[in-house]
Short mmCIF file of N, CA and C in Angstrom, two decimals:
data_model
loop_
_atom_site.label_atom_id
_atom_site.label_comp_id
_atom_site.label_asym_id
_atom_site.label_seq_id
_atom_site.Cartn_x
_atom_site.Cartn_y
_atom_site.Cartn_z
N MET A 1 18.99 10.12 1.36
CA MET A 1 18.35 9.89 0.27
C MET A 1 18.85 10.89 -0.99
N SER A 2 20.29 10.44 -0.77
CA SER A 2 20.15 11.98 -2.13
C SER A 2 20.63 11.61 -4.03
N MET A 3 19.69 12.44 -4.79
CA MET A 3 19.50 12.12 -6.01
C MET A 3 19.18 14.15 -6.11
N LYS A 4 19.42 13.62 -8.16
CA LYS A 4 19.95 15.14 -8.80
C LYS A 4 18.75 15.48 -9.08
N SER A 5 18.20 16.48 -8.80
CA SER A 5 16.24 16.33 -8.65
C SER A 5 16.60 17.26 -10.55
N SER A 6 18.04 17.38 -11.20
CA SER A 6 17.73 17.38 -12.70
C SER A 6 17.61 16.44 -13.49
N GLU A 7 17.47 14.71 -12.24
CA GLU A 7 17.40 13.80 -12.97
C GLU A 7 15.63 13.09 -13.11
N LYS A 8 15.20 12.27 -14.40
CA LYS A 8 14.53 11.88 -14.21
C LYS A 8 14.37 10.72 -12.66
N THR A 9 13.19 10.30 -11.74
CA THR A 9 13.34 9.58 -10.68
C THR A 9 12.35 8.73 -10.45
N LEU A 10 12.39 6.57 -10.40
CA LEU A 10 11.39 6.38 -9.73
C LEU A 10 12.15 6.05 -8.84
N VAL A 11 11.79 5.68 -7.66
CA VAL A 11 12.06 5.09 -6.49
C VAL A 11 10.95 3.88 -5.93
N ILE A 12 11.42 2.43 -5.94
CA ILE A 12 11.24 1.66 -5.76
C ILE A 12 11.70 1.03 -4.00
N LEU A 13 10.84 1.16 -2.56
CA LEU A 13 11.45 0.60 -1.92
C LEU A 13 10.27 -0.53 -1.54
N HIS A 14 11.30 -0.91 -1.15
CA HIS A 14 10.61 -2.85 -0.42
C HIS A 14 10.64 -3.20 1.34
N TYR A 15 10.32 -2.85 1.67
CA TYR A 15 10.18 -1.99 2.76
C TYR A 15 9.66 -3.78 3.58
N MET A 16 10.65 -4.01 4.42
CA MET A 16 10.23 -4.99 5.98
C MET A 16 9.53 -5.14 6.67
N GLY A 17 8.69 -4.08 6.91
CA GLY A 17 7.90 -3.54 8.04
C GLY A 17 7.51 -4.18 9.33
N SER A 18 6.38 -5.12 9.00
CA SER A 18 5.73 -5.43 9.62
C SER A 18 5.53 -7.15 10.09
N HIS A 19 6.52 -7.89 9.27
CA HIS A 19 7.07 -9.25 9.34
C HIS A 19 6.99 -9.90 10.83
N MET A 20 6.65 -11.36 10.48
CA MET A 20 6.77 -11.84 12.05
C MET A 20 9.13 -12.05 11.54
N PRO A 21 9.77 -11.97 12.65
CA PRO A 21 9.37 -11.98 14.00
C PRO A 21 9.52 -9.88 13.96
N TYR A 22 8.38 -9.65 14.88
CA TYR A 22 8.35 -8.47 14.91
C TYR A 22 9.26 -7.29 15.65
N ALA A 23 9.72 -8.40 16.74
CA ALA A 23 10.66 -7.58 17.46
C ALA A 23 12.11 -7.29 16.35
N TYR A 24 12.38 -7.69 15.36
CA TYR A 24 13.83 -7.61 14.23
C TYR A 24 13.34 -6.03 14.05
N HIS A 25 12.63 -5.45 13.20
CA HIS A 25 11.71 -4.70 12.34
C HIS A 25 11.92 -4.04 12.74
N HIS A 26 12.09 -3.84 14.39
CA HIS A 26 12.54 -1.96 14.31
C HIS A 26 12.79 -1.32 15.62
N PRO A 27 13.88 -0.54 15.98
CA PRO A 27 14.31 -0.62 16.73
C PRO A 27 13.87 -0.49 18.58
N LYS A 28 15.04 -0.66 19.16
CA LYS A 28 15.28 -1.27 20.29
C LYS A 28 14.50 0.59 20.56
N SER A 29 14.96 1.50 20.10
CA SER A 29 13.89 2.45 20.92
C SER A 29 12.53 3.17 20.93
N TYR A 30 12.11 1.95 19.90
CA TYR A 30 10.50 1.78 19.86
C TYR A 30 9.51 1.02 20.23
N GLU A 31 10.43 0.34 20.91
CA GLU A 31 9.20 -0.44 21.48
C GLU A 31 8.43 0.72 22.76
N LYS A 32 7.54 0.34 22.42
CA LYS A 32 6.48 2.25 22.97
C LYS A 32 5.95 1.49 23.61
N ILE A 33 5.04 -0.09 22.43
CA ILE A 33 3.00 -0.25 23.43
C ILE A 33 3.47 -2.05 24.68
N HIS A 34 2.72 -1.79 26.04
CA HIS A 34 3.18 -2.30 26.51
C HIS A 34 2.09 -2.46 27.52
N SER A 35 1.47 -4.01 27.24
CA SER A 35 0.28 -4.40 27.15
C SER A 35 0.23 -5.99 27.83
N ASP A 36 -1.10 -6.56 28.18
CA ASP A 36 -1.08 -7.60 28.45
C ASP A 36 -0.28 -8.51 27.42
N ASP A 37 -0.14 -8.41 26.03
CA ASP A 37 -0.58 -9.05 25.08
C ASP A 37 0.72 -8.82 24.04
N PRO A 38 1.79 -9.08 23.99
CA PRO A 38 3.29 -8.82 24.30
C PRO A 38 3.50 -9.60 22.24
N TYR A 39 2.28 -9.81 22.37
CA TYR A 39 3.24 -10.57 20.83
C TYR A 39 2.37 -9.05 19.60
N ARG A 40 1.08 -8.64 20.39
CA ARG A 40 0.53 -7.58 19.82
C ARG A 40 0.92 -6.39 19.84
N ASP A 41 1.86 -6.12 21.04
CA ASP A 41 2.91 -5.14 21.15
C ASP A 41 3.78 -5.29 20.20
N GLN A 42 4.25 -5.83 19.80
CA GLN A 42 5.70 -6.03 18.89
C GLN A 42 5.08 -5.34 17.60
N TYR A 43 3.68 -6.35 16.95
CA TYR A 43 3.25 -6.12 16.31
C TYR A 43 2.85 -4.38 15.79
N ASP A 44 1.95 -3.55 16.53
CA ASP A 44 1.75 -2.31 16.98
C ASP A 44 3.35 -1.12 16.30
N ASP A 45 4.75 -2.20 17.70
CA ASP A 45 6.02 -1.31 17.84
C ASP A 45 6.30 -1.10 16.23
N THR A 46 6.13 -2.49 15.78
CA THR A 46 6.35 -2.49 13.80
C THR A 46 6.21 -1.14 13.17
N ILE A 47 4.97 -1.00 13.61
CA ILE A 47 3.64 0.29 12.26
C ILE A 47 4.21 1.47 13.64
N LEU A 48 4.25 1.86 14.32
CA LEU A 48 4.19 3.46 15.25
C LEU A 48 5.81 3.33 13.98
N PHE A 49 6.74 2.63 13.57
CA PHE A 49 8.20 2.51 13.11
C PHE A 49 7.43 2.63 11.68
N HIS A 50 7.95 2.08 11.69
CA HIS A 50 6.90 2.14 9.69
C HIS A 50 5.89 3.11 9.91
N ASP A 51 5.65 3.94 10.56
CA ASP A 51 4.49 5.77 9.85
C ASP A 51 5.97 6.53 9.78
N TYR A 52 6.82 6.11 10.95
CA TYR A 52 8.28 7.22 11.52
C TYR A 52 9.42 7.54 9.41
N VAL A 53 8.87 5.86 9.64
CA VAL A 53 10.14 5.90 8.23
C VAL A 53 9.40 6.09 6.67
N MET A 54 7.73 6.12 6.53
CA MET A 54 7.21 6.92 5.81
C MET A 54 6.75 8.28 6.09
N GLU A 55 6.94 9.14 6.72
CA GLU A 55 7.10 9.84 7.76
C GLU A 55 8.49 10.96 6.68
N LYS A 56 9.54 10.14 7.18
CA LYS A 56 10.49 10.90 6.77
C LYS A 56 11.15 11.00 5.28
N LEU A 57 10.64 9.54 4.43
CA LEU A 57 10.40 9.01 3.41
C LEU A 57 9.15 9.96 2.11
N TYR A 58 8.44 10.10 2.85
CA TYR A 58 7.78 11.32 2.20
C TYR A 58 8.13 13.17 2.62
N GLU A 59 8.47 13.44 3.40
CA GLU A 59 9.89 14.35 4.10
C GLU A 59 10.36 14.57 2.47
N THR A 60 11.32 13.78 2.51
CA THR A 60 12.35 13.43 1.58
C THR A 60 12.15 13.69 0.16
N LEU A 61 11.35 13.58 -0.24
CA LEU A 61 10.38 13.05 -1.79
C LEU A 61 9.34 14.34 -2.01
N SER A 62 9.20 14.70 -1.00
CA SER A 62 8.06 16.35 -1.82
C SER A 62 8.54 16.87 -1.48
N ALA A 63 9.90 16.70 -0.40
CA ALA A 63 10.89 18.26 -0.72
C ALA A 63 11.01 17.93 -2.68
N ARG A 64 10.68 17.16 -2.66
CA ARG A 64 12.31 17.48 -4.19
C ARG A 64 11.56 18.29 -5.16
N PRO A 65 11.36 19.19 -6.06
CA PRO A 65 10.40 20.08 -7.19
C PRO A 65 10.06 18.72 -8.39
N ASP A 66 10.76 17.68 -8.13
CA ASP A 66 10.03 17.50 -9.43
C ASP A 66 8.34 16.40 -8.68
N PHE A 67 8.06 16.46 -6.84
CA PHE A 67 7.88 15.00 -6.27
C PHE A 67 6.52 15.46 -7.42
N GLN A 68 5.91 14.33 -7.63
CA GLN A 68 4.77 13.74 -8.00
C GLN A 68 3.80 13.01 -7.49
N THR A 69 4.12 11.39 -7.28
CA THR A 69 3.17 10.36 -5.88
C THR A 69 3.50 9.96 -5.64
N LEU A 70 2.59 9.53 -4.75
CA LEU A 70 3.90 9.09 -3.64
C LEU A 70 2.73 7.43 -3.37
N LEU A 71 3.18 5.79 -4.25
CA LEU A 71 1.46 5.06 -4.01
C LEU A 71 2.28 4.18 -2.72
N TYR A 72 1.68 3.54 -1.92
CA TYR A 72 1.95 2.33 -0.70
C TYR A 72 1.06 1.94 -0.65
N PHE A 73 1.09 0.27 -0.92
CA PHE A 73 0.74 -0.94 -0.39
C PHE A 73 1.67 -1.43 0.78
N SER A 74 0.63 -2.06 1.38
CA SER A 74 1.91 -3.71 1.82
C SER A 74 1.07 -4.90 0.60
N ASP A 75 2.01 -6.06 0.83
CA ASP A 75 1.66 -7.31 0.28
C ASP A 75 0.80 -8.28 0.55
N HIS A 76 0.80 -7.90 2.34
CA HIS A 76 0.00 -8.84 3.22
C HIS A 76 -0.24 -8.31 4.32
N GLY A 77 -1.86 -8.83 4.29
CA GLY A 77 -2.30 -7.98 5.78
C GLY A 77 -1.52 -9.29 7.31
N GLU A 78 -1.80 -9.00 7.75
CA GLU A 78 -1.43 -9.87 9.33
C GLU A 78 -3.33 -10.40 10.70
N ALA A 79 -3.03 -11.46 10.72
CA ALA A 79 -4.28 -11.61 11.24
C ALA A 79 -3.41 -12.30 13.14
N ILE A 80 -3.61 -11.12 13.34
CA ILE A 80 -2.81 -10.64 14.41
C ILE A 80 -3.39 -10.97 15.91
N ASP A 81 -4.58 -10.64 15.53
CA ASP A 81 -5.59 -10.52 16.77
C ASP A 81 -5.93 -12.41 16.80
N LEU A 82 -5.44 -13.18 16.36
CA LEU A 82 -5.65 -14.47 16.05
C LEU A 82 -4.38 -15.48 16.07
N HIS A 83 -3.23 -14.46 16.69
CA HIS A 83 -1.59 -14.61 16.38
C HIS A 83 -1.06 -15.39 15.19
N LEU A 84 -1.96 -15.08 14.00
CA LEU A 84 -1.77 -16.23 13.00
C LEU A 84 -1.00 -16.09 12.06
N ASP A 85 -0.09 -14.12 11.99
CA ASP A 85 0.55 -13.64 11.07
C ASP A 85 -0.17 -13.86 9.81
N HIS A 86 0.18 -14.64 8.44
CA HIS A 86 0.06 -14.22 7.46
C HIS A 86 0.70 -16.20 7.06
N ASN A 87 0.20 -16.95 7.59
CA ASN A 87 0.32 -18.33 7.56
C ASN A 87 -0.65 -18.95 6.45
N PRO A 88 -0.75 -19.35 5.24
CA PRO A 88 -1.85 -19.30 4.35
C PRO A 88 -1.92 -20.52 4.30
N THR A 89 -1.60 -22.04 5.43
CA THR A 89 -1.79 -23.13 5.81
C THR A 89 -3.25 -23.03 6.41
N ILE A 90 -2.92 -21.74 7.02
CA ILE A 90 -4.63 -21.29 8.52
C ILE A 90 -5.05 -20.18 8.17
N TYR A 91 -6.07 -20.03 6.43
CA TYR A 91 -6.59 -18.97 6.51
C TYR A 91 -7.21 -17.53 6.96
N VAL A 92 -7.37 -16.89 6.64
CA VAL A 92 -8.64 -16.38 7.36
C VAL A 92 -7.85 -14.74 6.66
N PRO A 93 -9.50 -14.38 6.74
CA PRO A 93 -9.67 -13.01 5.70
C PRO A 93 -9.16 -11.82 5.48
N GLU A 94 -8.59 -11.35 7.49
CA GLU A 94 -7.58 -10.79 7.76
C GLU A 94 -6.19 -10.48 7.13
N MET A 95 -6.00 -11.22 7.03
CA MET A 95 -4.50 -11.43 6.02
C MET A 95 -4.61 -10.62 4.26
N THR A 96 -5.42 -10.12 3.76
CA THR A 96 -6.15 -10.01 3.16
C THR A 96 -5.77 -8.47 2.57
N TYR A 97 -6.40 -8.08 4.11
CA TYR A 97 -6.78 -6.86 4.01
C TYR A 97 -5.25 -5.34 4.11
N ILE A 98 -4.77 -4.37 3.17
CA ILE A 98 -4.19 -3.83 3.27
C ILE A 98 -3.99 -2.82 3.28
N PRO A 99 -3.66 -2.12 3.87
CA PRO A 99 -3.44 -0.50 3.18
C PRO A 99 -2.69 -0.22 2.46
N LEU A 100 -3.27 1.08 1.64
CA LEU A 100 -2.85 1.62 0.25
C LEU A 100 -3.15 2.81 0.41
N TYR A 101 -1.93 3.37 0.77
CA TYR A 101 -2.08 5.27 0.53
C TYR A 101 -1.35 5.65 -0.37
N MET A 102 -2.30 7.18 -0.67
CA MET A 102 -0.92 8.33 -1.91
C MET A 102 -1.62 9.25 -1.66
N ALA A 103 -0.27 10.00 -2.47
CA ALA A 103 0.36 11.29 -2.20
C ALA A 103 0.36 11.74 -3.09
N PHE A 104 -0.16 13.54 -3.18
CA PHE A 104 0.07 13.77 -4.81
C PHE A 104 0.75 15.21 -4.23
N SER A 105 1.71 15.45 -5.28
CA SER A 105 2.15 17.38 -5.24
C SER A 105 1.09 17.89 -5.71
N ASP A 106 0.69 19.10 -5.65
CA ASP A 106 -0.34 20.39 -6.22
C ASP A 106 -0.06 20.42 -7.10
N THR A 107 0.57 20.36 -8.37
CA THR A 107 1.20 19.98 -9.75
C THR A 107 -0.18 18.68 -9.29
N TYR A 108 0.09 17.67 -9.59
CA TYR A 108 -0.03 16.81 -9.44
C TYR A 108 -1.40 16.61 -9.47
N LEU A 109 -1.74 16.96 -8.88
CA LEU A 109 -3.72 17.46 -8.09
C LEU A 109 -4.64 17.85 -8.98
N SER A 110 -3.79 18.91 -9.80
CA SER A 110 -4.07 20.65 -10.40
C SER A 110 -4.70 19.93 -12.03
N SER A 111 -3.26 18.86 -12.36
CA SER A 111 -3.81 18.15 -13.26
C SER A 111 -4.59 17.09 -13.77
N HIS A 112 -4.71 16.55 -12.97
CA HIS A 112 -5.23 15.32 -12.23
C HIS A 112 -6.76 15.41 -12.32
N PRO A 113 -7.26 16.38 -12.20
CA PRO A 113 -8.02 16.20 -11.38
C PRO A 113 -10.01 15.00 -11.48
N LYS A 114 -9.45 14.63 -12.59
CA LYS A 114 -10.33 13.18 -12.84
C LYS A 114 -10.06 11.96 -11.78
N LEU A 115 -8.26 11.72 -12.18
CA LEU A 115 -7.71 10.50 -11.84
C LEU A 115 -8.04 10.94 -10.25
N ILE A 116 -8.20 11.95 -9.48
CA ILE A 116 -8.32 11.87 -8.28
C ILE A 116 -9.32 11.88 -7.38
N GLY A 117 -10.26 12.36 -8.87
CA GLY A 117 -12.02 12.48 -8.26
C GLY A 117 -12.49 10.96 -8.32
N ASN A 118 -11.67 10.45 -8.36
CA ASN A 118 -12.08 8.34 -8.49
C ASN A 118 -11.82 8.01 -7.52
N LEU A 119 -11.09 8.60 -7.21
CA LEU A 119 -9.65 7.80 -5.57
C LEU A 119 -10.45 8.45 -4.81
N ALA A 120 -11.35 9.75 -5.21
CA ALA A 120 -11.60 10.11 -4.11
C ALA A 120 -13.03 9.17 -3.60
N ALA A 121 -13.83 9.19 -5.14
CA ALA A 121 -15.13 7.85 -4.71
C ALA A 121 -14.88 6.74 -4.53
N ARG A 122 -13.65 6.46 -4.60
CA ARG A 122 -13.17 4.56 -4.39
C ARG A 122 -12.67 4.47 -3.36
N GLN A 123 -13.17 5.34 -2.02
CA GLN A 123 -11.99 4.98 -1.05
C GLN A 123 -12.47 3.82 0.06
N LYS A 124 -13.06 3.78 0.22
CA LYS A 124 -13.50 2.58 0.34
C LYS A 124 -13.65 0.88 -0.15
N SER A 125 -13.44 0.89 -1.72
CA SER A 125 -13.44 0.28 -2.83
C SER A 125 -12.37 -1.23 -2.24
N ARG A 126 -12.26 -2.26 -3.17
CA ARG A 126 -11.81 -3.28 -2.77
C ARG A 126 -10.66 -3.06 -3.86
N TRP A 127 -9.24 -3.55 -3.34
CA TRP A 127 -8.65 -3.38 -4.50
C TRP A 127 -7.48 -4.22 -3.49
N THR A 128 -6.74 -5.23 -4.69
CA THR A 128 -5.37 -5.65 -4.25
C THR A 128 -4.18 -5.14 -5.05
N ASN A 129 -2.92 -5.76 -4.38
CA ASN A 129 -2.11 -5.10 -4.82
C ASN A 129 -1.59 -6.31 -5.96
N ASP A 130 -2.46 -7.23 -6.80
CA ASP A 130 -2.02 -7.42 -8.17
C ASP A 130 -1.90 -7.10 -8.49
N LEU A 131 -3.39 -5.40 -8.53
CA LEU A 131 -3.86 -4.79 -8.94
C LEU A 131 -3.25 -3.67 -9.98
N VAL A 132 -1.84 -3.31 -8.91
CA VAL A 132 -1.27 -2.66 -8.78
C VAL A 132 -0.39 -1.67 -9.99
N PHE A 133 0.34 -2.68 -10.99
CA PHE A 133 0.42 -2.58 -12.75
C PHE A 133 0.22 -1.42 -12.98
N ASP A 134 -1.72 -1.66 -13.29
CA ASP A 134 -2.27 -1.13 -13.68
C ASP A 134 -2.93 0.22 -13.18
N THR A 135 -3.16 0.35 -12.23
CA THR A 135 -3.07 1.72 -11.47
C THR A 135 -1.07 2.55 -11.49
N GLN A 136 -0.13 2.10 -11.41
CA GLN A 136 1.18 2.34 -11.59
C GLN A 136 1.22 3.36 -12.96
N LEU A 137 0.33 2.38 -13.74
CA LEU A 137 0.81 3.10 -14.95
C LEU A 137 -0.35 4.60 -15.44
N ALA A 138 -0.99 4.25 -15.17
CA ALA A 138 -2.13 5.57 -15.12
C ALA A 138 -1.31 6.87 -14.49
N LEU A 139 -1.05 6.11 -12.95
CA LEU A 139 -0.03 7.42 -11.68
C LEU A 139 0.32 7.67 -12.94
N MET A 140 1.18 7.11 -13.56
CA MET A 140 2.45 7.72 -14.19
C MET A 140 2.76 8.49 -15.56
N GLY A 141 1.11 7.92 -16.53
CA GLY A 141 0.99 8.54 -17.05
C GLY A 141 0.91 8.29 -18.86
N ILE A 142 1.73 6.65 -18.70
CA ILE A 142 2.33 5.30 -19.32
C ILE A 142 1.16 4.99 -19.64
N ARG A 143 1.13 5.11 -21.50
CA ARG A 143 -0.17 4.09 -22.76
C ARG A 143 1.01 3.42 -22.89
N LEU A 144 -0.16 2.64 -22.29
CA LEU A 144 0.24 0.44 -22.94
C LEU A 144 -0.88 -0.01 -23.45
N PRO A 145 -1.66 0.32 -24.67
CA PRO A 145 -2.86 -0.30 -24.83
C PRO A 145 -2.68 -1.58 -24.76
N ASP A 146 -2.25 -1.95 -24.95
CA ASP A 146 -1.49 -4.31 -25.45
C ASP A 146 -1.88 -4.62 -23.85
N LEU A 147 -1.61 -3.71 -22.55
CA LEU A 147 -1.20 -4.64 -21.89
C LEU A 147 -1.90 -3.67 -20.34
N TYR A 148 -2.25 -2.50 -20.47
CA TYR A 148 -2.97 -2.14 -19.48
C TYR A 148 -4.65 -2.31 -19.35
N GLU A 149 -4.96 -2.72 -18.78
CA GLU A 149 -6.59 -3.59 -18.16
C GLU A 149 -7.36 -2.05 -17.50
N PRO A 150 -8.20 -1.32 -18.16
CA PRO A 150 -8.51 -0.38 -17.23
C PRO A 150 -9.51 -0.77 -15.78
N GLU A 151 -10.29 -1.57 -16.69
CA GLU A 151 -10.87 -2.44 -14.97
C GLU A 151 -10.23 -2.90 -13.72
N ASN A 152 -8.70 -3.17 -13.44
CA ASN A 152 -7.31 -3.57 -13.05
C ASN A 152 -7.47 -2.03 -11.92
N ASP A 153 -6.75 -0.63 -13.12
CA ASP A 153 -6.65 0.32 -12.35
C ASP A 153 -7.86 1.27 -11.64
N ILE A 154 -7.58 1.36 -10.81
CA ILE A 154 -8.11 1.96 -9.10
C ILE A 154 -8.67 3.41 -9.68
N THR A 155 -8.00 4.04 -10.24
CA THR A 155 -8.60 5.39 -10.74
C THR A 155 -8.73 5.94 -11.94
N SER A 156 -9.74 4.12 -12.78
CA SER A 156 -9.67 4.23 -14.00
C SER A 156 -11.49 4.49 -13.82
N ASP A 157 -12.47 4.92 -15.41
CA ASP A 157 -13.86 5.34 -15.02
C ASP A 157 -14.21 3.77 -14.54
N HIS A 158 -13.20 2.94 -14.94
CA HIS A 158 -13.49 1.62 -16.09
C HIS A 158 -13.47 0.41 -14.74
N TYR A 159 -13.03 0.80 -13.41
CA TYR A 159 -12.79 0.18 -12.11
C TYR A 159 -13.74 -1.01 -11.63
N ASP A 160 -13.08 -2.02 -11.73
CA ASP A 160 -14.27 -3.10 -11.65
C ASP A 160 -14.45 -3.53 -10.59
N ASP A 161 -15.21 -3.27 -9.13
CA ASP A 161 -15.15 -3.51 -7.62
C ASP A 161 -16.40 -4.44 -7.37
N THR A 162 -16.27 -5.29 -8.24
CA THR A 162 -17.17 -6.17 -8.20
C THR A 162 -16.53 -6.95 -6.85
N PRO A 163 -17.54 -7.43 -5.98
CA PRO A 163 -16.35 -8.49 -5.18
C PRO A 163 -16.03 -10.05 -5.35
N ASP A 164 -16.88 -10.51 -5.94
CA ASP A 164 -16.69 -11.84 -7.01
C ASP A 164 -15.29 -11.65 -7.09
N ARG A 165 -14.71 -10.79 -8.22
CA ARG A 165 -13.52 -11.20 -8.84
C ARG A 165 -12.59 -11.12 -7.69
N PHE A 166 -12.56 -10.69 -6.69
CA PHE A 166 -10.76 -10.53 -6.06
C PHE A 166 -11.12 -11.53 -4.91
N LYS A 167 -10.15 -12.75 -5.16
CA LYS A 167 -9.35 -13.61 -5.24
C LYS A 167 -8.52 -13.72 -4.54
N THR A 168 -7.09 -14.61 -3.07
CA THR A 168 -6.80 -15.14 -3.19
C THR A 168 -5.76 -16.33 -3.43
N LEU A 169 -5.00 -16.68 -2.33
CA LEU A 169 -4.07 -18.07 -2.45
C LEU A 169 -4.26 -18.63 -3.68
N PHE A 170 -3.99 -17.56 -4.88
CA PHE A 170 -4.44 -18.74 -6.14
C PHE A 170 -4.77 -18.38 -7.30
N GLY A 171 -6.48 -17.85 -6.05
CA GLY A 171 -7.28 -17.60 -6.75
C GLY A 171 -8.85 -18.95 -6.07
N THR A 172 -7.84 -19.36 -4.83
CA THR A 172 -8.92 -20.76 -4.41
C THR A 172 -9.35 -19.55 -3.50
N ARG A 173 -9.41 -18.44 -3.03
CA ARG A 173 -10.40 -18.17 -1.77
C ARG A 173 -10.73 -17.24 -2.51
N ALA A 174 -11.77 -16.65 -1.90
CA ALA A 174 -13.06 -15.24 -2.38
C ALA A 174 -12.33 -13.91 -0.49
N ILE A 175 -12.21 -13.08 -1.09
CA ILE A 175 -11.67 -12.01 -0.58
C ILE A 175 -12.92 -11.21 0.13
N THR A 176 -13.36 -11.40 1.36
CA THR A 176 -15.16 -10.49 1.85
C THR A 176 -14.52 -9.50 2.11
N ALA A 177 -15.44 -8.49 1.99
CA ALA A 177 -15.51 -7.40 2.77
C ALA A 177 -15.40 -7.30 4.34
N LYS A 178 -14.12 -6.29 4.24
CA LYS A 178 -14.31 -5.72 5.99
C LYS A 178 -15.61 -5.38 6.86
#
């Protein structure tokens, strides 16, 4: 990844790491897990490869002098133990459990203590990827009063973690806590 460090840069990466068919989403050299469940093994191999890719991405971006934040989230979960992938016609709550992680430069950490404190306090809060807009605006310091909804921003003092508001499948199914 080559970027001039004097330019303002926003990197958005869509990474199809752990989607069916799993064997197509990692090189053969990452076929490392072997158990009595080949389906699960293939999925776990995608996770190993995904972790490698994310590590390299973080190393590349955080080495830039202008690095500020890295935000990662999945588009959906998988019902791996049930061998259901993310089939919406056979819904189970595990399909909504997604990772969310963020990394920050030391400069960002020291200049945004309230935001970082809010995140630390909400490590176990519910969050869905349809809330990324408001969270990303806050992370980038973009002020759009007519569009920004603080109740949807996990970094905000006003974030709403009320369980009943979290739904999936176009608002037809409640997301239950893990």
